């Protein structure tokens, strides 16, 4: 594997390592209960990771198309939640892990409800709850929702759809059983046609990485900037994915990978790391639970390598990054406006400090910022008469813990008492409540503000 040419290629290089490590794993078998799926090339293997800034890192066959199958279920569930609300949806579909296969015939004895929205029975009911004046309208809305999550217009594989319809006796049996039990109230054949179309939508590993990142980003697609659904809906969806998305492997998956995820029998697997990124994997050979063998192994290796388990962050207290931006600006590793920012910083190196904060900023992250700024202030030439100006770039901060807000307010107060100015670049406006901060929506605005203030006489 070639060494990365740029720092941004480091993530891709790590994906390449995982891909190359697993490419020889030929365990499992391609799904054949839907005849068209049996024609898939078993050697295909793609890994894609989409960050919340919209950058996608890829390794292997990430442009190969396959049908979304059960990977569609969380996203159709999101639409049903938005249309009907949590209570209405779960009056007809449970929220408990089934401990059984994706196509198991298992309904709640007292209500006839399927166990959760991720098994076939539950997904059929969920699809029926999507609003629409007709089956065509309902599917059009589902396709639009899938496309919005993916950030591009998706289409249906008509050959796979026909194959689905010809081999769907078990799903028909489930639907009629639920219709008789009262949990499926919509017409059976109409609902099944919509469900089969939903499962036959074509995607790539890159697409489902973006879809996972949209969930991880609280419902905003990081590629398009479009809000697809609410942060609350994403929370509900990822909760069900974490507990039920991997069927009878769900408990083992959560133990070993610790990420909300959903598999599909065409070989796709989507996972979300809340507040960080989405992961899309594709490899057609499946394990006994109907999940991609390579996909599961790759996701687990990535989760372990990056420390991504959902319970990891509270146990380790911080996943933040706090750094002086000088070297990064000089190397041109940030946004386009960084070139101008680097010039401003170079011309005012003794009076201007720029720090970039990323991730979840808690006590540990805020403490490191204070210590770093202490060191910078102590290193300033003693003969400087101009007041120092500090720019804090919070653009990539996913959350500020309450104690961090308090520590930043104390920093602002301390600086103000010494004639210094603190400017926060924060598009989300989270620092507005921090007393003493000058607020700028964009990093370039903050740097222009800083340039105007550097060399100004102290207030008072």
GROMACS .gro file of C-alpha atoms in nm:
model
  460
    1UNK     CA    1   0.000   0.000   0.000
    2UNK     CA    2   0.138   0.342  -0.100
    3UNK     CA    3   0.205   0.600   0.169
    4UNK     CA    4  -0.060   0.875   0.182
    5UNK     CA    5   0.028   1.184  -0.021
    6UNK     CA    6  -0.176   1.416   0.204
    7UNK     CA    7  -0.281   1.412   0.565
    8UNK     CA    8  -0.640   1.372   0.456
    9UNK     CA    9  -0.543   1.043   0.292
   10UNK     CA   10  -0.459   0.888   0.629
   11UNK     CA   11  -0.821   0.778   0.680
   12UNK     CA   12  -0.829   0.622   0.335
   13UNK     CA   13  -0.502   0.443   0.411
   14UNK     CA   14  -0.656   0.293   0.723
   15UNK     CA   15  -0.957   0.177   0.522
   16UNK     CA   16  -0.716   0.024   0.270
   17UNK     CA   17  -0.543  -0.171   0.547
   18UNK     CA   18  -0.874  -0.317   0.666
   19UNK     CA   19  -0.985  -0.388   0.308
   20UNK     CA   20  -0.659  -0.566   0.219
   21UNK     CA   21  -0.667  -0.762   0.543
   22UNK     CA   22  -1.016  -0.898   0.472
   23UNK     CA   23  -1.020  -0.935   0.094
   24UNK     CA   24  -0.909  -1.297   0.126
   25UNK     CA   25  -1.192  -1.386   0.366
   26UNK     CA   26  -1.423  -1.601   0.155
   27UNK     CA   27  -1.647  -1.738   0.427
   28UNK     CA   28  -2.022  -1.729   0.378
   29UNK     CA   29  -2.241  -1.752   0.071
   30UNK     CA   30  -2.428  -1.514  -0.157
   31UNK     CA   31  -2.804  -1.497  -0.091
   32UNK     CA   32  -3.000  -1.716  -0.333
   33UNK     CA   33  -3.353  -1.718  -0.192
   34UNK     CA   34  -3.411  -1.418  -0.419
   35UNK     CA   35  -3.279  -1.564  -0.747
   36UNK     CA   36  -3.151  -1.235  -0.889
   37UNK     CA   37  -2.928  -1.179  -0.584
   38UNK     CA   38  -2.748  -1.506  -0.651
   39UNK     CA   39  -2.592  -1.348  -0.961
   40UNK     CA   40  -2.385  -1.101  -0.755
   41UNK     CA   41  -2.006  -1.115  -0.786
   42UNK     CA   42  -1.896  -1.261  -0.451
   43UNK     CA   43  -1.551  -1.099  -0.475
   44UNK     CA   44  -1.682  -0.741  -0.460
   45UNK     CA   45  -1.583  -0.557  -0.141
   46UNK     CA   46  -1.614  -0.186  -0.069
   47UNK     CA   47  -1.569   0.030   0.242
   48UNK     CA   48  -1.675   0.395   0.254
   49UNK     CA   49  -1.668   0.640   0.541
   50UNK     CA   50  -1.845   0.976   0.528
   51UNK     CA   51  -1.753   1.242   0.781
   52UNK     CA   52  -1.988   1.511   0.901
   53UNK     CA   53  -1.807   1.769   0.689
   54UNK     CA   54  -1.919   1.577   0.379
   55UNK     CA   55  -1.581   1.424   0.296
   56UNK     CA   56  -1.609   1.060   0.186
   57UNK     CA   57  -1.315   0.820   0.223
   58UNK     CA   58  -1.329   0.504   0.011
   59UNK     CA   59  -1.151   0.174  -0.040
   60UNK     CA   60  -1.235  -0.105  -0.283
   61UNK     CA   61  -1.557  -0.145  -0.480
   62UNK     CA   62  -1.747   0.149  -0.335
   63UNK     CA   63  -1.907   0.242  -0.670
   64UNK     CA   64  -2.054  -0.106  -0.731
   65UNK     CA   65  -2.434  -0.094  -0.725
   66UNK     CA   66  -2.647  -0.338  -0.527
   67UNK     CA   67  -3.002  -0.337  -0.398
   68UNK     CA   68  -3.053  -0.182  -0.059
   69UNK     CA   69  -3.277  -0.462   0.076
   70UNK     CA   70  -3.314  -0.443   0.456
   71UNK     CA   71  -3.070  -0.152   0.485
   72UNK     CA   72  -3.375   0.052   0.375
   73UNK     CA   73  -3.565  -0.032   0.693
   74UNK     CA   74  -3.422   0.234   0.930
   75UNK     CA   75  -3.482   0.507   0.674
   76UNK     CA   76  -3.839   0.402   0.596
   77UNK     CA   77  -3.893   0.380   0.973
   78UNK     CA   78  -3.775   0.743   1.002
   79UNK     CA   79  -4.042   0.848   0.753
   80UNK     CA   80  -4.315   0.657   0.938
   81UNK     CA   81  -4.206   0.824   1.264
   82UNK     CA   82  -4.221   1.167   1.103
   83UNK     CA   83  -4.564   1.095   0.953
   84UNK     CA   84  -4.729   0.926   1.251
   85UNK     CA   85  -4.523   0.988   1.563
   86UNK     CA   86  -4.346   0.742   1.791
   87UNK     CA   87  -4.650   0.627   1.989
   88UNK     CA   88  -4.867   0.560   1.684
   89UNK     CA   89  -4.595   0.362   1.507
   90UNK     CA   90  -4.518   0.151   1.811
   91UNK     CA   91  -4.882   0.081   1.879
   92UNK     CA   92  -4.853  -0.143   1.572
   93UNK     CA   93  -4.484  -0.241   1.580
   94UNK     CA   94  -4.285  -0.344   1.886
   95UNK     CA   95  -3.940  -0.220   1.985
   96UNK     CA   96  -3.784  -0.534   2.131
   97UNK     CA   97  -3.505  -0.751   1.982
   98UNK     CA   98  -3.652  -1.070   1.843
   99UNK     CA   99  -3.351  -1.295   1.894
  100UNK     CA  100  -3.456  -1.465   1.571
  101UNK     CA  101  -3.388  -1.442   1.198
  102UNK     CA  102  -3.492  -1.146   0.982
  103UNK     CA  103  -3.783  -1.338   0.827
  104UNK     CA  104  -3.906  -1.519   1.137
  105UNK     CA  105  -4.277  -1.569   1.196
  106UNK     CA  106  -4.305  -1.417   1.538
  107UNK     CA  107  -4.584  -1.186   1.657
  108UNK     CA  108  -4.677  -1.058   2.000
  109UNK     CA  109  -4.942  -1.293   2.138
  110UNK     CA  110  -5.174  -1.031   2.285
  111UNK     CA  111  -5.159  -0.772   2.005
  112UNK     CA  112  -5.034  -0.941   1.690
  113UNK     CA  113  -4.757  -0.682   1.664
  114UNK     CA  114  -4.427  -0.780   1.501
  115UNK     CA  115  -4.132  -0.749   1.742
  116UNK     CA  116  -3.955  -0.445   1.589
  117UNK     CA  117  -3.924  -0.239   1.268
  118UNK     CA  118  -3.602  -0.412   1.156
  119UNK     CA  119  -3.736  -0.765   1.096
  120UNK     CA  120  -3.935  -0.823   0.778
  121UNK     CA  121  -4.272  -0.837   0.950
  122UNK     CA  122  -4.211  -0.510   1.133
  123UNK     CA  123  -4.074  -0.340   0.824
  124UNK     CA  124  -4.385  -0.436   0.625
  125UNK     CA  125  -4.605  -0.270   0.887
  126UNK     CA  126  -4.373   0.032   0.905
  127UNK     CA  127  -4.394   0.076   0.527
  128UNK     CA  128  -4.774   0.064   0.548
  129UNK     CA  129  -4.770   0.353   0.798
  130UNK     CA  130  -4.599   0.594   0.558
  131UNK     CA  131  -4.852   0.853   0.445
  132UNK     CA  132  -4.972   0.851   0.084
  133UNK     CA  133  -5.295   0.872  -0.111
  134UNK     CA  134  -5.201   0.561  -0.308
  135UNK     CA  135  -4.936   0.292  -0.325
  136UNK     CA  136  -4.757   0.500  -0.589
  137UNK     CA  137  -4.759   0.809  -0.367
  138UNK     CA  138  -4.635   0.610  -0.069
  139UNK     CA  139  -4.345   0.459  -0.260
  140UNK     CA  140  -4.258   0.795  -0.417
  141UNK     CA  141  -4.223   0.940  -0.068
  142UNK     CA  142  -4.011   0.645   0.050
  143UNK     CA  143  -3.785   0.675  -0.254
  144UNK     CA  144  -3.754   1.050  -0.196
  145UNK     CA  145  -3.659   0.987   0.167
  146UNK     CA  146  -3.394   0.729   0.071
  147UNK     CA  147  -3.260   0.966  -0.195
  148UNK     CA  148  -3.245   1.257   0.050
  149UNK     CA  149  -3.047   1.046   0.296
  150UNK     CA  150  -2.809   0.939   0.016
  151UNK     CA  151  -2.775   1.288  -0.130
  152UNK     CA  152  -2.865   1.185  -0.485
  153UNK     CA  153  -3.163   1.048  -0.679
  154UNK     CA  154  -3.189   0.671  -0.641
  155UNK     CA  155  -3.365   0.427  -0.874
  156UNK     CA  156  -3.519   0.079  -0.862
  157UNK     CA  157  -3.358  -0.234  -1.005
  158UNK     CA  158  -3.656  -0.373  -1.197
  159UNK     CA  159  -3.497  -0.717  -1.243
  160UNK     CA  160  -3.447  -0.760  -0.868
  161UNK     CA  161  -3.800  -0.628  -0.805
  162UNK     CA  162  -3.945  -0.894  -1.034
  163UNK     CA  163  -3.734  -1.159  -0.862
  164UNK     CA  164  -3.850  -1.036  -0.520
  165UNK     CA  165  -4.213  -1.058  -0.625
  166UNK     CA  166  -4.171  -1.410  -0.762
  167UNK     CA  167  -4.006  -1.547  -0.446
  168UNK     CA  168  -4.199  -1.369  -0.170
  169UNK     CA  169  -4.426  -1.640  -0.034
  170UNK     CA  170  -4.290  -1.606   0.319
  171UNK     CA  171  -4.339  -1.226   0.323
  172UNK     CA  172  -4.690  -1.272   0.185
  173UNK     CA  173  -4.765  -1.523   0.460
  174UNK     CA  174  -4.632  -1.278   0.723
  175UNK     CA  175  -4.842  -0.996   0.581
  176UNK     CA  176  -5.164  -1.196   0.574
  177UNK     CA  177  -5.098  -1.325   0.925
  178UNK     CA  178  -5.053  -0.970   1.055
  179UNK     CA  179  -5.356  -0.850   0.861
  180UNK     CA  180  -5.561  -1.119   1.030
  181UNK     CA  181  -5.415  -1.025   1.370
  182UNK     CA  182  -5.494  -0.657   1.316
  183UNK     CA  183  -5.142  -0.513   1.324
  184UNK     CA  184  -5.136  -0.459   0.947
  185UNK     CA  185  -5.443  -0.256   0.858
  186UNK     CA  186  -5.349  -0.150   0.503
  187UNK     CA  187  -5.427  -0.370   0.199
  188UNK     CA  188  -5.183  -0.661   0.191
  189UNK     CA  189  -5.087  -0.676  -0.176
  190UNK     CA  190  -5.056  -0.300  -0.209
  191UNK     CA  191  -4.832  -0.283   0.099
  192UNK     CA  192  -4.614  -0.569  -0.019
  193UNK     CA  193  -4.565  -0.412  -0.361
  194UNK     CA  194  -4.443  -0.093  -0.194
  195UNK     CA  195  -4.216  -0.290   0.039
  196UNK     CA  196  -4.062  -0.494  -0.245
  197UNK     CA  197  -3.992  -0.174  -0.440
  198UNK     CA  198  -3.834  -0.019  -0.134
  199UNK     CA  199  -3.599  -0.317  -0.099
  200UNK     CA  200  -3.509  -0.308  -0.471
  201UNK     CA  201  -3.364   0.043  -0.472
  202UNK     CA  202  -3.007   0.057  -0.604
  203UNK     CA  203  -2.731   0.202  -0.386
  204UNK     CA  204  -2.353   0.187  -0.345
  205UNK     CA  205  -2.132   0.160  -0.038
  206UNK     CA  206  -2.066   0.532  -0.076
  207UNK     CA  207  -2.441   0.602  -0.077
  208UNK     CA  208  -2.509   0.415   0.243
  209UNK     CA  209  -2.207   0.576   0.410
  210UNK     CA  210  -2.368   0.914   0.340
  211UNK     CA  211  -2.700   0.780   0.467
  212UNK     CA  212  -2.534   0.665   0.789
  213UNK     CA  213  -2.358   1.000   0.823
  214UNK     CA  214  -2.691   1.181   0.785
  215UNK     CA  215  -2.822   0.986   1.083
  216UNK     CA  216  -2.500   1.053   1.274
  217UNK     CA  217  -2.536   1.422   1.189
  218UNK     CA  218  -2.877   1.452   1.351
  219UNK     CA  219  -3.072   1.434   1.026
  220UNK     CA  220  -2.873   1.684   0.816
  221UNK     CA  221  -2.711   1.536   0.506
  222UNK     CA  222  -2.342   1.638   0.527
  223UNK     CA  223  -2.307   1.631   0.148
  224UNK     CA  224  -2.606   1.847   0.056
  225UNK     CA  225  -2.672   2.037   0.377
  226UNK     CA  226  -3.039   1.936   0.355
  227UNK     CA  227  -3.224   1.855   0.675
  228UNK     CA  228  -3.382   1.519   0.599
  229UNK     CA  229  -3.539   1.451   0.937
  230UNK     CA  230  -3.516   1.569   1.297
  231UNK     CA  231  -3.242   1.490   1.546
  232UNK     CA  232  -3.507   1.327   1.767
  233UNK     CA  233  -3.611   1.092   1.487
  234UNK     CA  234  -3.245   1.002   1.428
  235UNK     CA  235  -3.212   0.919   1.796
  236UNK     CA  236  -3.511   0.685   1.778
  237UNK     CA  237  -3.386   0.524   1.457
  238UNK     CA  238  -3.033   0.466   1.584
  239UNK     CA  239  -3.167   0.322   1.909
  240UNK     CA  240  -3.365   0.059   1.717
  241UNK     CA  241  -3.066  -0.005   1.490
  242UNK     CA  242  -2.841  -0.060   1.791
  243UNK     CA  243  -3.076  -0.305   1.961
  244UNK     CA  244  -3.243  -0.477   1.665
  245UNK     CA  245  -3.060  -0.391   1.342
  246UNK     CA  246  -2.847  -0.705   1.326
  247UNK     CA  247  -3.130  -0.952   1.405
  248UNK     CA  248  -3.022  -1.256   1.608
  249UNK     CA  249  -2.664  -1.125   1.608
  250UNK     CA  250  -2.769  -0.788   1.759
  251UNK     CA  251  -2.636  -0.849   2.110
  252UNK     CA  252  -2.302  -0.984   1.991
  253UNK     CA  253  -2.274  -0.699   1.742
  254UNK     CA  254  -2.337  -0.433   2.007
  255UNK     CA  255  -2.083  -0.600   2.234
  256UNK     CA  256  -1.810  -0.619   1.970
  257UNK     CA  257  -1.875  -0.317   1.745
  258UNK     CA  258  -2.094  -0.096   1.960
  259UNK     CA  259  -2.247   0.103   1.674
  260UNK     CA  260  -2.605   0.140   1.551
  261UNK     CA  261  -2.612  -0.066   1.231
  262UNK     CA  262  -2.833  -0.238   0.976
  263UNK     CA  263  -2.749  -0.521   0.740
  264UNK     CA  264  -2.909  -0.631   0.411
  265UNK     CA  265  -2.909  -0.963   0.226
  266UNK     CA  266  -2.754  -0.813  -0.088
  267UNK     CA  267  -2.439  -0.758   0.118
  268UNK     CA  268  -2.481  -0.397   0.230
  269UNK     CA  269  -2.423  -0.281   0.586
  270UNK     CA  270  -2.470   0.072   0.720
  271UNK     CA  271  -2.343   0.192   1.057
  272UNK     CA  272  -2.350   0.530   1.229
  273UNK     CA  273  -2.109   0.675   1.482
  274UNK     CA  274  -2.324   0.950   1.638
  275UNK     CA  275  -2.165   1.290   1.603
  276UNK     CA  276  -1.876   1.151   1.401
  277UNK     CA  277  -1.944   0.971   1.070
  278UNK     CA  278  -2.135   0.711   0.873
  279UNK     CA  279  -1.995   0.384   0.747
  280UNK     CA  280  -2.107   0.199   0.434
  281UNK     CA  281  -1.986  -0.153   0.352
  282UNK     CA  282  -2.062  -0.395   0.074
  283UNK     CA  283  -1.963  -0.756   0.018
  284UNK     CA  284  -2.218  -1.015  -0.102
  285UNK     CA  285  -2.113  -1.323   0.097
  286UNK     CA  286  -2.339  -1.355   0.402
  287UNK     CA  287  -2.310  -1.521   0.741
  288UNK     CA  288  -2.580  -1.729   0.909
  289UNK     CA  289  -2.765  -1.418   1.030
  290UNK     CA  290  -2.786  -1.273   0.677
  291UNK     CA  291  -2.516  -1.008   0.724
  292UNK     CA  292  -2.209  -0.952   0.508
  293UNK     CA  293  -1.915  -1.153   0.645
  294UNK     CA  294  -1.654  -0.903   0.534
  295UNK     CA  295  -1.881  -0.610   0.620
  296UNK     CA  296  -1.925  -0.724   0.979
  297UNK     CA  297  -1.553  -0.794   1.020
  298UNK     CA  298  -1.452  -0.461   0.867
  299UNK     CA  299  -1.697  -0.262   1.080
  300UNK     CA  300  -1.576  -0.433   1.395
  301UNK     CA  301  -1.213  -0.365   1.309
  302UNK     CA  302  -1.284   0.000   1.234
  303UNK     CA  303  -1.488   0.041   1.552
  304UNK     CA  304  -1.215  -0.112   1.763
  305UNK     CA  305  -0.938   0.078   1.584
  306UNK     CA  306  -1.108   0.414   1.627
  307UNK     CA  307  -1.255   0.344   1.972
  308UNK     CA  308  -1.607   0.399   1.843
  309UNK     CA  309  -1.819   0.189   2.077
  310UNK     CA  310  -2.113   0.403   2.190
  311UNK     CA  311  -2.017   0.340   2.553
  312UNK     CA  312  -1.648   0.410   2.497
  313UNK     CA  313  -1.663   0.787   2.511
  314UNK     CA  314  -1.821   0.824   2.858
  315UNK     CA  315  -1.575   0.570   2.996
  316UNK     CA  316  -1.272   0.751   2.856
  317UNK     CA  317  -1.418   1.093   2.940
  318UNK     CA  318  -1.314   1.270   2.619
  319UNK     CA  319  -1.291   1.226   2.248
  320UNK     CA  320  -1.204   1.589   2.184
  321UNK     CA  321  -0.925   1.746   1.985
  322UNK     CA  322  -0.774   2.081   2.078
  323UNK     CA  323  -0.489   2.219   1.871
  324UNK     CA  324  -0.309   2.535   1.769
  325UNK     CA  325  -0.414   2.604   1.411
  326UNK     CA  326  -0.085   2.759   1.301
  327UNK     CA  327   0.075   2.454   1.144
  328UNK     CA  328  -0.253   2.340   0.989
  329UNK     CA  329  -0.317   2.680   0.836
  330UNK     CA  330   0.035   2.705   0.699
  331UNK     CA  331   0.002   2.363   0.536
  332UNK     CA  332  -0.329   2.458   0.374
  333UNK     CA  333  -0.504   2.156   0.524
  334UNK     CA  334  -0.830   2.330   0.610
  335UNK     CA  335  -1.093   2.518   0.411
  336UNK     CA  336  -1.019   2.747   0.116
  337UNK     CA  337  -1.024   3.055   0.336
  338UNK     CA  338  -0.736   2.912   0.541
  339UNK     CA  339  -0.480   3.066   0.303
  340UNK     CA  340  -0.595   3.415   0.401
  341UNK     CA  341  -0.610   3.311   0.765
  342UNK     CA  342  -0.255   3.180   0.748
  343UNK     CA  343  -0.137   3.517   0.612
  344UNK     CA  344  -0.312   3.703   0.893
  345UNK     CA  345  -0.161   3.469   1.150
  346UNK     CA  346   0.188   3.499   0.999
  347UNK     CA  347   0.177   3.878   1.001
  348UNK     CA  348   0.057   3.888   1.363
  349UNK     CA  349   0.224   3.583   1.516
  350UNK     CA  350   0.310   3.755   1.844
  351UNK     CA  351  -0.036   3.899   1.900
  352UNK     CA  352  -0.276   3.646   1.749
  353UNK     CA  353  -0.343   3.284   1.850
  354UNK     CA  354  -0.579   3.051   1.662
  355UNK     CA  355  -0.696   2.727   1.822
  356UNK     CA  356  -0.919   2.468   1.661
  357UNK     CA  357  -1.146   2.249   1.872
  358UNK     CA  358  -1.306   1.933   1.737
  359UNK     CA  359  -1.541   1.666   1.863
  360UNK     CA  360  -1.697   1.644   2.206
  361UNK     CA  361  -1.542   1.911   2.428
  362UNK     CA  362  -1.565   1.828   2.796
  363UNK     CA  363  -1.351   1.918   3.098
  364UNK     CA  364  -1.042   1.747   2.961
  365UNK     CA  365  -1.061   1.928   2.629
  366UNK     CA  366  -1.128   2.268   2.787
  367UNK     CA  367  -0.845   2.214   3.034
  368UNK     CA  368  -0.600   2.139   2.754
  369UNK     CA  369  -0.708   2.461   2.581
  370UNK     CA  370  -0.639   2.665   2.895
  371UNK     CA  371  -0.299   2.505   2.945
  372UNK     CA  372  -0.204   2.558   2.580
  373UNK     CA  373  -0.308   2.923   2.591
  374UNK     CA  374  -0.115   2.971   2.915
  375UNK     CA  375   0.196   2.845   2.740
  376UNK     CA  376   0.138   3.070   2.438
  377UNK     CA  377   0.084   3.380   2.652
  378UNK     CA  378   0.396   3.305   2.855
  379UNK     CA  379   0.596   3.268   2.533
  380UNK     CA  380   0.486   3.608   2.394
  381UNK     CA  381   0.767   3.863   2.379
  382UNK     CA  382   0.764   4.064   2.698
  383UNK     CA  383   0.787   4.396   2.513
  384UNK     CA  384   0.455   4.352   2.326
  385UNK     CA  385   0.223   4.644   2.403
  386UNK     CA  386  -0.064   4.534   2.181
  387UNK     CA  387  -0.336   4.325   2.348
  388UNK     CA  388  -0.349   3.958   2.247
  389UNK     CA  389  -0.636   3.833   2.032
  390UNK     CA  390  -0.744   3.469   2.053
  391UNK     CA  391  -0.959   3.298   1.789
  392UNK     CA  392  -1.133   2.974   1.886
  393UNK     CA  393  -1.261   2.780   1.584
  394UNK     CA  394  -1.555   2.570   1.707
  395UNK     CA  395  -1.679   2.477   1.358
  396UNK     CA  396  -1.616   2.104   1.405
  397UNK     CA  397  -1.720   2.084   1.771
  398UNK     CA  398  -2.006   1.836   1.799
  399UNK     CA  399  -2.097   1.925   2.157
  400UNK     CA  400  -1.982   2.153   2.439
  401UNK     CA  401  -2.033   1.997   2.781
  402UNK     CA  402  -2.167   2.231   3.048
  403UNK     CA  403  -1.840   2.237   3.239
  404UNK     CA  404  -1.658   2.329   2.916
  405UNK     CA  405  -1.894   2.624   2.862
  406UNK     CA  406  -1.818   2.741   3.215
  407UNK     CA  407  -1.442   2.709   3.161
  408UNK     CA  408  -1.460   2.900   2.832
  409UNK     CA  409  -1.656   3.176   3.006
  410UNK     CA  410  -1.385   3.192   3.274
  411UNK     CA  411  -1.123   3.215   2.997
  412UNK     CA  412  -1.311   3.505   2.838
  413UNK     CA  413  -1.337   3.686   3.171
  414UNK     CA  414  -0.968   3.633   3.245
  415UNK     CA  415  -0.870   3.765   2.903
  416UNK     CA  416  -1.104   4.062   2.917
  417UNK     CA  417  -0.955   4.168   3.250
  418UNK     CA  418  -0.612   4.181   3.080
  419UNK     CA  419  -0.727   4.370   2.772
  420UNK     CA  420  -0.732   4.059   2.550
  421UNK     CA  421  -1.006   3.964   2.310
  422UNK     CA  422  -1.154   3.617   2.249
  423UNK     CA  423  -1.339   3.559   1.919
  424UNK     CA  424  -1.538   3.239   1.865
  425UNK     CA  425  -1.608   3.104   1.517
  426UNK     CA  426  -1.918   2.893   1.566
  427UNK     CA  427  -2.174   2.847   1.284
  428UNK     CA  428  -2.414   2.677   1.524
  429UNK     CA  429  -2.414   2.968   1.767
  430UNK     CA  430  -2.343   2.756   2.073
  431UNK     CA  431  -2.097   3.009   2.216
  432UNK     CA  432  -2.348   3.295   2.215
  433UNK     CA  433  -2.418   3.233   2.582
  434UNK     CA  434  -2.053   3.256   2.682
  435UNK     CA  435  -1.997   3.597   2.839
  436UNK     CA  436  -1.706   3.789   2.690
  437UNK     CA  437  -1.694   3.605   2.357
  438UNK     CA  438  -1.716   3.794   2.031
  439UNK     CA  439  -1.929   3.575   1.803
  440UNK     CA  440  -1.858   3.511   1.434
  441UNK     CA  441  -2.060   3.264   1.227
  442UNK     CA  442  -1.769   3.173   0.999
  443UNK     CA  443  -1.397   3.119   1.045
  444UNK     CA  444  -1.307   3.374   0.776
  445UNK     CA  445  -1.523   3.636   0.950
  446UNK     CA  446  -1.351   3.560   1.279
  447UNK     CA  447  -1.008   3.600   1.122
  448UNK     CA  448  -1.104   3.932   0.959
  449UNK     CA  449  -1.235   4.051   1.297
  450UNK     CA  450  -0.910   3.940   1.459
  451UNK     CA  451  -0.700   4.119   1.195
  452UNK     CA  452  -0.890   4.441   1.261
  453UNK     CA  453  -0.838   4.410   1.637
  454UNK     CA  454  -0.471   4.314   1.642
  455UNK     CA  455  -0.268   4.619   1.730
  456UNK     CA  456  -0.568   4.815   1.859
  457UNK     CA  457  -0.506   4.995   2.189
  458UNK     CA  458  -0.643   4.827   2.503
  459UNK     CA  459  -0.998   4.922   2.596
  460UNK     CA  460  -1.029   5.181   2.871
   0.00000   0.00000   0.00000
